[in-house]
């Protein structure tokens, strides 16, 4: 007996386990769950992905995912378009939107510079960021990338690219997470949070 | 801004998170992974599930999944058809096949009796089991269901259903798992493994 009793099951398991973090065992469990559903329901399941891939649009301004030409943030006239927050992808936008504290707009790079994965500056939406900032309507660019080597590299690349333009470039604060105990914070984070200490009044104001 | 910037993304996330054990956050991560792929690749991904659901066949004998009328096990003339191992589903068949120790055939119930989930005996392949055993060619029925309340209930129901037929009914051994330390084994398992102790020679023979 082969590992799978049916080529159809095997194909479905291979498709499912092509998703990141889904192993063959989990894939089989998920596939057998689909098998128990009505054919129409499985059709809807599958169509959701093909429709998304074929019909998705990207915001012409910030490269966020959108159903129309401008994403909901860029189309919102109450947002402050003089502040651009540079993020990696949609998940970061959603995380920042959930904080309900940011009123500026975004620019999605679509990734970060990662030579290991073969992703260079040309693969990212950096040129369009430079021309957006170059219009002169932008006062501040907030770099909000992951606190990793790749994130730092990308930050520095963008910083260099924008160096000729008169714009304030900031980066999100690194420090001890709210609610965390000091003794469990790693040394680098703790060291940075001391070096970049802020006025106590500023903290109270939040 | 809505939670998702696009209805297409939302539909895809909802489809993905309809799978058991996949939350909205994980679903979004998986969906964004699909979004990065070529349209043709996503098409193949989706088609694998619809094809499986629409074209799958079940073995006419044991209800296992098959590409043809008889599954690989039932079609294998070297298998001992006088011994039927009753299991819940395909995953159990694959687990038992992987042991390389079982040479009989199977009967897949397609689930276990679970009033909580609205699954009664009529929803399972029990009648076909009774008629298979009723042909008189079967010497032994091995009940290999989960060691849960539902499994025990189903075992007992099948035992009663087969009571009029002259066939040996066995159940797989419950005991301390190979490699496990005694002190970490739960009391019920340990108690059963003492009550159902076996001759030392029999154990050596394996």
CSV table of C-alpha atoms in Angstrom, one decimal:
chain,number,residue,atom,x,y,z
A,1,UNK,CA,0.0,0.0,0.0
A,2,UNK,CA,1.3,3.5,-0.9
A,3,UNK,CA,1.4,6.1,1.8
A,4,UNK,CA,-1.9,7.5,0.5
A,5,UNK,CA,-4.7,5.3,-0.8
A,6,UNK,CA,-5.6,7.7,-3.6
A,7,UNK,CA,-3.7,10.1,-5.9
A,8,UNK,CA,-6.5,12.6,-5.4
A,9,UNK,CA,-5.9,12.6,-1.6
A,10,UNK,CA,-2.1,12.8,-2.2
A,11,UNK,CA,-2.5,15.8,-4.5
A,12,UNK,CA,-4.7,17.6,-2.0
A,13,UNK,CA,-2.3,16.9,0.9
A,14,UNK,CA,0.6,18.2,-1.2
A,15,UNK,CA,-1.3,21.3,-2.0
A,16,UNK,CA,-2.3,21.9,1.6
A,17,UNK,CA,1.2,21.2,3.0
A,18,UNK,CA,2.6,23.7,0.5
A,19,UNK,CA,1.4,26.4,2.9
A,20,UNK,CA,4.0,27.6,5.4
A,21,UNK,CA,4.0,25.7,8.7
A,22,UNK,CA,1.6,23.0,7.6
A,23,UNK,CA,3.1,19.5,7.7
A,24,UNK,CA,1.9,16.4,5.9
A,25,UNK,CA,0.1,15.1,9.0
A,26,UNK,CA,-1.8,18.4,9.6
A,27,UNK,CA,-2.5,18.6,5.9
A,28,UNK,CA,-4.1,15.2,5.8
A,29,UNK,CA,-6.3,16.1,8.8
A,30,UNK,CA,-7.5,19.3,7.0
A,31,UNK,CA,-8.0,17.5,3.7
A,32,UNK,CA,-10.1,14.8,5.4
A,33,UNK,CA,-12.2,17.6,6.9
A,34,UNK,CA,-12.8,19.1,3.5
A,35,UNK,CA,-13.7,15.6,2.2
A,36,UNK,CA,-16.6,15.4,4.7
A,37,UNK,CA,-18.2,18.7,3.4
A,38,UNK,CA,-20.7,19.1,0.6
A,39,UNK,CA,-19.2,19.4,-2.9
A,40,UNK,CA,-20.6,23.0,-3.2
A,41,UNK,CA,-19.0,24.0,0.0
A,42,UNK,CA,-15.6,22.7,-1.1
A,43,UNK,CA,-16.1,24.6,-4.4
A,44,UNK,CA,-16.7,27.8,-2.4
A,45,UNK,CA,-13.6,27.1,-0.3
A,46,UNK,CA,-11.4,26.7,-3.4
A,47,UNK,CA,-12.9,29.6,-5.3
A,48,UNK,CA,-12.2,32.0,-2.5
A,49,UNK,CA,-8.5,31.6,-3.2
A,50,UNK,CA,-8.6,31.8,-7.0
A,51,UNK,CA,-10.9,34.8,-7.0
A,52,UNK,CA,-8.7,36.6,-4.5
A,53,UNK,CA,-5.5,35.9,-6.5
A,54,UNK,CA,-7.1,36.8,-9.8
A,55,UNK,CA,-9.2,39.9,-8.8
A,56,UNK,CA,-7.1,41.5,-6.1
A,57,UNK,CA,-6.0,45.1,-6.6
A,58,UNK,CA,-3.3,47.1,-5.0
A,59,UNK,CA,-3.7,50.7,-3.8
A,60,UNK,CA,-2.0,52.9,-6.5
A,61,UNK,CA,-0.7,55.1,-3.7
A,62,UNK,CA,0.6,52.9,-0.8
A,63,UNK,CA,0.5,49.4,-2.4
A,64,UNK,CA,-1.9,48.1,0.2
A,65,UNK,CA,-4.4,45.5,-0.8
A,66,UNK,CA,-7.7,47.1,-2.0
A,67,UNK,CA,-10.9,46.3,-3.8
A,68,UNK,CA,-10.7,49.6,-5.8
A,69,UNK,CA,-7.9,51.9,-6.9
A,70,UNK,CA,-7.3,53.5,-3.5
A,71,UNK,CA,-7.2,51.6,-0.3
A,72,UNK,CA,-9.5,52.5,2.6
A,73,UNK,CA,-6.8,54.4,4.4
A,74,UNK,CA,-5.6,56.5,1.4
A,75,UNK,CA,-9.3,57.2,0.5
A,76,UNK,CA,-10.0,58.5,4.0
A,77,UNK,CA,-9.8,62.3,3.8
A,78,UNK,CA,-9.4,62.5,7.6
A,79,UNK,CA,-6.0,60.8,7.5
A,80,UNK,CA,-2.9,62.9,7.7
A,81,UNK,CA,-1.1,62.4,4.4
A,82,UNK,CA,1.9,64.4,5.5
A,83,UNK,CA,3.0,61.4,7.6
A,84,UNK,CA,3.9,58.1,5.9
A,85,UNK,CA,4.5,54.9,7.9
A,86,UNK,CA,6.7,52.4,6.0
A,87,UNK,CA,5.8,48.8,6.8
A,88,UNK,CA,6.5,45.4,5.3
A,89,UNK,CA,3.1,44.2,4.5
A,90,UNK,CA,-0.7,44.1,5.2
A,91,UNK,CA,-0.3,42.3,8.5
A,92,UNK,CA,1.7,45.2,9.9
A,93,UNK,CA,-0.9,47.7,8.7
A,94,UNK,CA,-3.6,45.7,10.5
A,95,UNK,CA,-1.5,45.5,13.7
A,96,UNK,CA,-0.9,49.3,13.7
A,97,UNK,CA,-4.5,50.1,12.7
A,98,UNK,CA,-5.7,48.0,15.7
A,99,UNK,CA,-3.8,50.3,18.1
A,100,UNK,CA,-6.2,53.1,17.0
A,101,UNK,CA,-3.4,55.6,17.7
A,102,UNK,CA,-2.0,56.3,14.2
A,103,UNK,CA,-3.7,58.8,11.9
A,104,UNK,CA,-1.2,59.1,9.1
A,105,UNK,CA,-1.0,57.0,5.9
A,106,UNK,CA,1.1,53.9,5.0
A,107,UNK,CA,3.6,52.7,2.4
A,108,UNK,CA,3.9,48.9,2.0
A,109,UNK,CA,7.3,47.7,0.8
A,110,UNK,CA,6.0,44.2,0.1
A,111,UNK,CA,8.9,42.6,1.9
A,112,UNK,CA,12.3,43.5,3.4
A,113,UNK,CA,15.8,43.3,1.9
A,114,UNK,CA,16.9,39.8,2.5
A,115,UNK,CA,19.8,38.5,0.4
A,116,UNK,CA,19.3,35.0,1.9
A,117,UNK,CA,15.9,34.8,0.3
A,118,UNK,CA,17.1,36.6,-2.9
A,119,UNK,CA,15.1,39.8,-2.1
A,120,UNK,CA,16.9,43.0,-3.1
A,121,UNK,CA,15.8,46.6,-3.0
A,122,UNK,CA,14.6,46.4,-6.6
A,123,UNK,CA,12.0,43.8,-5.5
A,124,UNK,CA,10.4,46.2,-3.0
A,125,UNK,CA,8.2,49.3,-3.4
A,126,UNK,CA,11.1,51.7,-2.5
A,127,UNK,CA,11.3,53.8,-5.7
A,128,UNK,CA,7.6,54.7,-5.4
A,129,UNK,CA,8.2,55.7,-1.7
A,130,UNK,CA,11.0,58.0,-2.8
A,131,UNK,CA,8.8,59.7,-5.5
A,132,UNK,CA,5.9,60.0,-3.0
A,133,UNK,CA,8.2,61.7,-0.5
A,134,UNK,CA,9.8,63.7,-3.3
A,135,UNK,CA,6.6,65.6,-4.0
A,136,UNK,CA,7.3,67.8,-1.0
A,137,UNK,CA,3.9,67.2,0.7
A,138,UNK,CA,5.4,64.8,3.2
A,139,UNK,CA,6.8,66.0,6.6
A,140,UNK,CA,7.7,62.7,8.2
A,141,UNK,CA,8.5,59.1,7.3
A,142,UNK,CA,8.2,56.6,10.1
A,143,UNK,CA,10.2,53.4,9.5
A,144,UNK,CA,8.2,50.6,11.2
A,145,UNK,CA,10.0,47.4,10.1
A,146,UNK,CA,10.9,44.4,12.1
A,147,UNK,CA,13.7,44.7,14.6
A,148,UNK,CA,15.8,42.2,12.8
A,149,UNK,CA,19.0,42.4,10.8
A,150,UNK,CA,17.0,42.5,7.6
A,151,UNK,CA,14.7,45.2,9.0
A,152,UNK,CA,17.7,47.3,10.0
A,153,UNK,CA,19.3,46.9,6.6
A,154,UNK,CA,16.2,48.0,4.8
A,155,UNK,CA,15.8,50.9,7.2
A,156,UNK,CA,19.3,52.1,6.4
A,157,UNK,CA,18.8,51.6,2.7
A,158,UNK,CA,15.7,53.8,2.7
A,159,UNK,CA,17.4,56.3,5.0
A,160,UNK,CA,20.1,56.7,2.4
A,161,UNK,CA,17.7,56.9,-0.5
A,162,UNK,CA,15.8,59.7,1.2
A,163,UNK,CA,18.9,61.6,2.3
A,164,UNK,CA,18.6,64.2,-0.4
A,165,UNK,CA,15.0,65.1,0.5
A,166,UNK,CA,14.1,67.5,3.3
A,167,UNK,CA,11.9,65.2,5.4
A,168,UNK,CA,12.0,64.0,9.0
A,169,UNK,CA,12.8,60.3,9.2
A,170,UNK,CA,11.9,58.5,12.4
A,171,UNK,CA,11.8,54.9,13.5
A,172,UNK,CA,9.4,53.3,16.0
A,173,UNK,CA,10.7,53.0,19.6
A,174,UNK,CA,12.5,49.8,20.7
A,175,UNK,CA,12.2,49.1,24.4
A,176,UNK,CA,10.8,47.0,27.1
A,177,UNK,CA,7.3,45.9,26.1
A,178,UNK,CA,4.4,47.2,28.2
A,179,UNK,CA,3.6,44.6,30.9
A,180,UNK,CA,7.0,42.9,30.6
A,181,UNK,CA,9.2,42.4,33.7
A,182,UNK,CA,12.6,44.0,33.5
A,183,UNK,CA,14.6,40.9,34.5
A,184,UNK,CA,13.3,38.9,31.6
A,185,UNK,CA,14.0,41.5,28.9
A,186,UNK,CA,17.1,40.7,26.8
A,187,UNK,CA,20.2,42.8,27.2
A,188,UNK,CA,20.1,44.5,23.8
A,189,UNK,CA,16.5,45.7,24.3
A,190,UNK,CA,17.1,46.8,27.8
A,191,UNK,CA,20.4,48.6,26.8
A,192,UNK,CA,18.6,50.5,24.0
A,193,UNK,CA,15.7,51.4,26.2
A,194,UNK,CA,18.1,53.0,28.7
A,195,UNK,CA,20.1,54.8,26.0
A,196,UNK,CA,16.9,56.1,24.3
A,197,UNK,CA,15.2,57.0,27.6
A,198,UNK,CA,12.4,59.6,27.3
A,199,UNK,CA,11.1,62.4,29.6
A,200,UNK,CA,8.8,61.0,32.2
A,201,UNK,CA,6.2,63.7,31.4
A,202,UNK,CA,6.1,62.5,27.8
A,203,UNK,CA,5.2,59.1,28.9
A,204,UNK,CA,2.5,60.3,31.2
A,205,UNK,CA,0.9,62.2,28.3
A,206,UNK,CA,0.0,59.0,26.5
B,1,UNK,CA,-11.0,50.9,8.2
B,2,UNK,CA,-12.6,47.5,8.3
B,3,UNK,CA,-10.6,44.7,9.8
B,4,UNK,CA,-9.6,43.5,6.3
B,5,UNK,CA,-8.8,46.0,3.5
B,6,UNK,CA,-10.5,43.9,0.9
B,7,UNK,CA,-13.6,41.7,0.7
B,8,UNK,CA,-11.6,39.2,-1.4
B,9,UNK,CA,-9.1,38.8,1.4
B,10,UNK,CA,-11.8,38.5,4.0
B,11,UNK,CA,-13.5,35.7,2.0
B,12,UNK,CA,-10.3,33.9,1.6
B,13,UNK,CA,-9.5,34.3,5.3
B,14,UNK,CA,-12.9,33.0,6.3
B,15,UNK,CA,-12.5,30.0,4.0
B,16,UNK,CA,-9.1,29.2,5.4
B,17,UNK,CA,-10.2,29.6,9.0
B,18,UNK,CA,-13.1,27.2,8.4
B,19,UNK,CA,-10.5,24.5,8.6
B,20,UNK,CA,-10.3,22.9,12.1
B,21,UNK,CA,-7.6,24.4,14.3
B,22,UNK,CA,-6.9,27.3,11.9
B,23,UNK,CA,-7.6,30.7,13.5
B,24,UNK,CA,-8.1,34.0,11.8
B,25,UNK,CA,-4.5,35.1,12.4
B,26,UNK,CA,-3.0,32.0,10.9
B,27,UNK,CA,-5.5,32.0,8.1
B,28,UNK,CA,-4.4,35.5,7.1
B,29,UNK,CA,-0.7,34.4,7.1
B,30,UNK,CA,-1.6,31.5,4.9
B,31,UNK,CA,-3.8,33.6,2.6
B,32,UNK,CA,-1.0,36.2,2.1
B,33,UNK,CA,1.4,33.4,1.2
B,34,UNK,CA,-1.0,32.3,-1.5
B,35,UNK,CA,-1.3,35.9,-2.7
B,36,UNK,CA,2.4,36.0,-3.4
B,37,UNK,CA,2.2,33.0,-5.7
B,38,UNK,CA,1.6,32.9,-9.5
B,39,UNK,CA,-2.1,32.8,-10.5
B,40,UNK,CA,-1.6,29.4,-12.1
B,41,UNK,CA,-0.2,28.0,-8.9
B,42,UNK,CA,-3.1,29.2,-6.8
B,43,UNK,CA,-5.4,27.6,-9.5
B,44,UNK,CA,-3.7,24.3,-9.0
B,45,UNK,CA,-3.9,24.7,-5.2
B,46,UNK,CA,-7.6,25.2,-5.4
B,47,UNK,CA,-8.3,22.6,-8.0
B,48,UNK,CA,-6.7,19.9,-5.9
B,49,UNK,CA,-9.5,20.2,-3.3
B,50,UNK,CA,-12.4,20.4,-5.7
B,51,UNK,CA,-11.1,17.5,-7.8
B,52,UNK,CA,-10.6,15.4,-4.7
B,53,UNK,CA,-14.1,16.1,-3.5
B,54,UNK,CA,-15.8,15.6,-6.8
B,55,UNK,CA,-13.9,12.5,-8.1
B,56,UNK,CA,-13.1,10.6,-4.9
B,57,UNK,CA,-14.4,7.0,-4.7
B,58,UNK,CA,-14.8,4.8,-1.7
B,59,UNK,CA,-13.9,1.1,-1.6
B,60,UNK,CA,-17.2,-0.9,-2.1
B,61,UNK,CA,-15.9,-3.4,0.5
B,62,UNK,CA,-14.3,-1.5,3.4
B,63,UNK,CA,-15.3,2.2,2.6
B,64,UNK,CA,-11.7,3.2,2.5
B,65,UNK,CA,-10.8,6.0,0.1
B,66,UNK,CA,-9.9,4.6,-3.3
B,67,UNK,CA,-9.2,5.7,-6.9
B,68,UNK,CA,-11.0,2.6,-8.2
B,69,UNK,CA,-13.8,0.3,-6.9
B,70,UNK,CA,-11.6,-1.6,-4.5
B,71,UNK,CA,-9.0,0.0,-2.3
B,72,UNK,CA,-5.3,-1.1,-2.4
B,73,UNK,CA,-5.7,-3.3,0.7
B,74,UNK,CA,-8.9,-5.1,-0.4
B,75,UNK,CA,-7.4,-5.6,-3.9
B,76,UNK,CA,-4.3,-7.1,-2.4
B,77,UNK,CA,-4.7,-10.9,-2.7
B,78,UNK,CA,-2.0,-11.5,-0.1
B,79,UNK,CA,-4.1,-9.9,2.7
B,80,UNK,CA,-6.0,-12.1,5.1
B,81,UNK,CA,-9.7,-11.4,4.5
B,82,UNK,CA,-10.8,-13.5,7.4
B,83,UNK,CA,-9.6,-10.8,9.9
B,84,UNK,CA,-11.3,-7.4,9.8
B,85,UNK,CA,-10.0,-4.5,11.7
B,86,UNK,CA,-12.7,-1.9,12.5
B,87,UNK,CA,-11.3,1.7,12.5
B,88,UNK,CA,-12.8,5.2,12.5
B,89,UNK,CA,-11.2,6.6,9.4
B,90,UNK,CA,-8.3,6.7,6.8
B,91,UNK,CA,-5.9,8.2,9.3
B,92,UNK,CA,-6.2,5.1,11.5
B,93,UNK,CA,-5.7,2.8,8.5
B,94,UNK,CA,-2.5,4.7,7.6
B,95,UNK,CA,-1.3,4.6,11.2
B,96,UNK,CA,-1.8,0.8,11.4
B,97,UNK,CA,-0.4,0.2,7.9
B,98,UNK,CA,2.8,2.1,9.0
B,99,UNK,CA,3.3,-0.5,11.8
B,100,UNK,CA,3.9,-3.1,9.0
B,101,UNK,CA,2.5,-5.7,11.4
B,102,UNK,CA,-1.1,-6.1,10.3
B,103,UNK,CA,-2.0,-8.4,7.4
B,104,UNK,CA,-5.8,-8.5,7.6
B,105,UNK,CA,-8.3,-6.1,6.0
B,106,UNK,CA,-10.1,-3.1,7.3
B,107,UNK,CA,-13.6,-1.7,7.8
B,108,UNK,CA,-13.9,2.1,8.1
B,109,UNK,CA,-16.9,3.3,10.1
B,110,UNK,CA,-16.5,6.9,8.9
B,111,UNK,CA,-16.7,8.2,12.5
B,112,UNK,CA,-17.8,7.1,15.9
B,113,UNK,CA,-21.0,7.3,17.8
B,114,UNK,CA,-21.1,10.8,19.3
B,115,UNK,CA,-24.5,12.1,20.5
B,116,UNK,CA,-22.9,15.4,21.3
B,117,UNK,CA,-22.0,15.9,17.6
B,118,UNK,CA,-25.3,14.4,16.4
B,119,UNK,CA,-23.6,11.2,15.1
B,120,UNK,CA,-25.6,8.1,15.7
B,121,UNK,CA,-25.1,4.5,14.5
B,122,UNK,CA,-27.2,5.1,11.4
B,123,UNK,CA,-24.6,7.6,10.2
B,124,UNK,CA,-21.8,5.1,10.3
B,125,UNK,CA,-20.9,2.1,8.1
B,126,UNK,CA,-22.1,-0.4,10.7
B,127,UNK,CA,-24.8,-2.3,8.7
B,128,UNK,CA,-22.3,-3.1,6.0
B,129,UNK,CA,-19.9,-4.4,8.6
B,130,UNK,CA,-22.6,-6.7,10.0
B,131,UNK,CA,-23.4,-8.1,6.5
B,132,UNK,CA,-19.7,-8.5,5.7
B,133,UNK,CA,-19.2,-10.5,8.9
B,134,UNK,CA,-22.5,-12.3,8.3
B,135,UNK,CA,-21.2,-14.0,5.1
B,136,UNK,CA,-19.4,-16.5,7.4
B,137,UNK,CA,-15.9,-16.0,5.9
B,138,UNK,CA,-14.7,-13.8,8.8
B,139,UNK,CA,-13.0,-15.4,11.8
B,140,UNK,CA,-12.1,-12.3,13.8
B,141,UNK,CA,-13.2,-8.7,14.1
B,142,UNK,CA,-10.6,-6.4,15.8
B,143,UNK,CA,-12.2,-3.3,17.3
B,144,UNK,CA,-9.5,-0.5,17.0
B,145,UNK,CA,-11.3,2.7,18.0
B,146,UNK,CA,-10.1,5.5,20.1
B,147,UNK,CA,-9.8,4.8,23.9
B,148,UNK,CA,-12.5,7.4,24.6
B,149,UNK,CA,-16.1,7.4,25.9
B,150,UNK,CA,-17.3,7.6,22.3
B,151,UNK,CA,-15.0,4.8,21.2
B,152,UNK,CA,-16.1,2.6,24.0
B,153,UNK,CA,-19.8,3.3,23.2
B,154,UNK,CA,-19.2,2.4,19.5
B,155,UNK,CA,-17.3,-0.7,20.5
B,156,UNK,CA,-20.2,-1.9,22.6
B,157,UNK,CA,-22.8,-1.1,20.0
B,158,UNK,CA,-20.9,-3.2,17.4
B,159,UNK,CA,-20.3,-6.0,19.9
B,160,UNK,CA,-24.1,-6.2,20.5
B,161,UNK,CA,-24.8,-6.0,16.7
B,162,UNK,CA,-22.5,-8.9,16.0
B,163,UNK,CA,-23.6,-11.0,19.0
B,164,UNK,CA,-25.7,-13.4,16.9
B,165,UNK,CA,-22.8,-14.2,14.6
B,166,UNK,CA,-20.2,-16.8,15.3
B,167,UNK,CA,-17.0,-14.6,15.2
B,168,UNK,CA,-14.2,-13.8,17.5
B,169,UNK,CA,-14.4,-10.2,18.6
B,170,UNK,CA,-11.2,-8.6,20.0
B,171,UNK,CA,-10.1,-5.1,20.9
B,172,UNK,CA,-6.6,-3.7,20.7
B,173,UNK,CA,-4.6,-3.8,23.9
B,174,UNK,CA,-4.6,-0.7,26.2
B,175,UNK,CA,-1.5,-0.3,28.3
B,176,UNK,CA,1.6,1.6,29.1
B,177,UNK,CA,3.0,2.9,25.7
B,178,UNK,CA,6.4,1.5,24.7
B,179,UNK,CA,9.1,3.8,25.9
B,180,UNK,CA,6.9,5.5,28.5
B,181,UNK,CA,7.9,5.7,32.1
B,182,UNK,CA,5.6,4.0,34.6
B,183,UNK,CA,5.4,7.0,37.0
B,184,UNK,CA,4.0,9.3,34.3
B,185,UNK,CA,1.3,6.9,33.1
B,186,UNK,CA,-2.2,7.8,34.2
B,187,UNK,CA,-3.9,5.5,36.8
B,188,UNK,CA,-6.6,4.2,34.5
B,189,UNK,CA,-4.1,3.0,31.9
B,190,UNK,CA,-1.8,1.6,34.5
B,191,UNK,CA,-4.6,-0.2,36.2
B,192,UNK,CA,-5.8,-1.7,33.0
B,193,UNK,CA,-2.3,-2.8,32.0
B,194,UNK,CA,-2.0,-4.7,35.3
B,195,UNK,CA,-5.5,-6.2,35.0
B,196,UNK,CA,-4.8,-7.3,31.4
B,197,UNK,CA,-1.3,-8.5,32.0
B,198,UNK,CA,0.1,-11.0,29.5
B,199,UNK,CA,2.5,-13.9,29.7
B,200,UNK,CA,6.1,-12.7,29.5
B,201,UNK,CA,6.9,-15.2,26.8
B,202,UNK,CA,4.2,-13.7,24.6
B,203,UNK,CA,5.8,-10.3,24.9
B,204,UNK,CA,9.3,-11.7,24.0
B,205,UNK,CA,7.8,-13.3,20.8
B,206,UNK,CA,7.1,-9.8,19.2
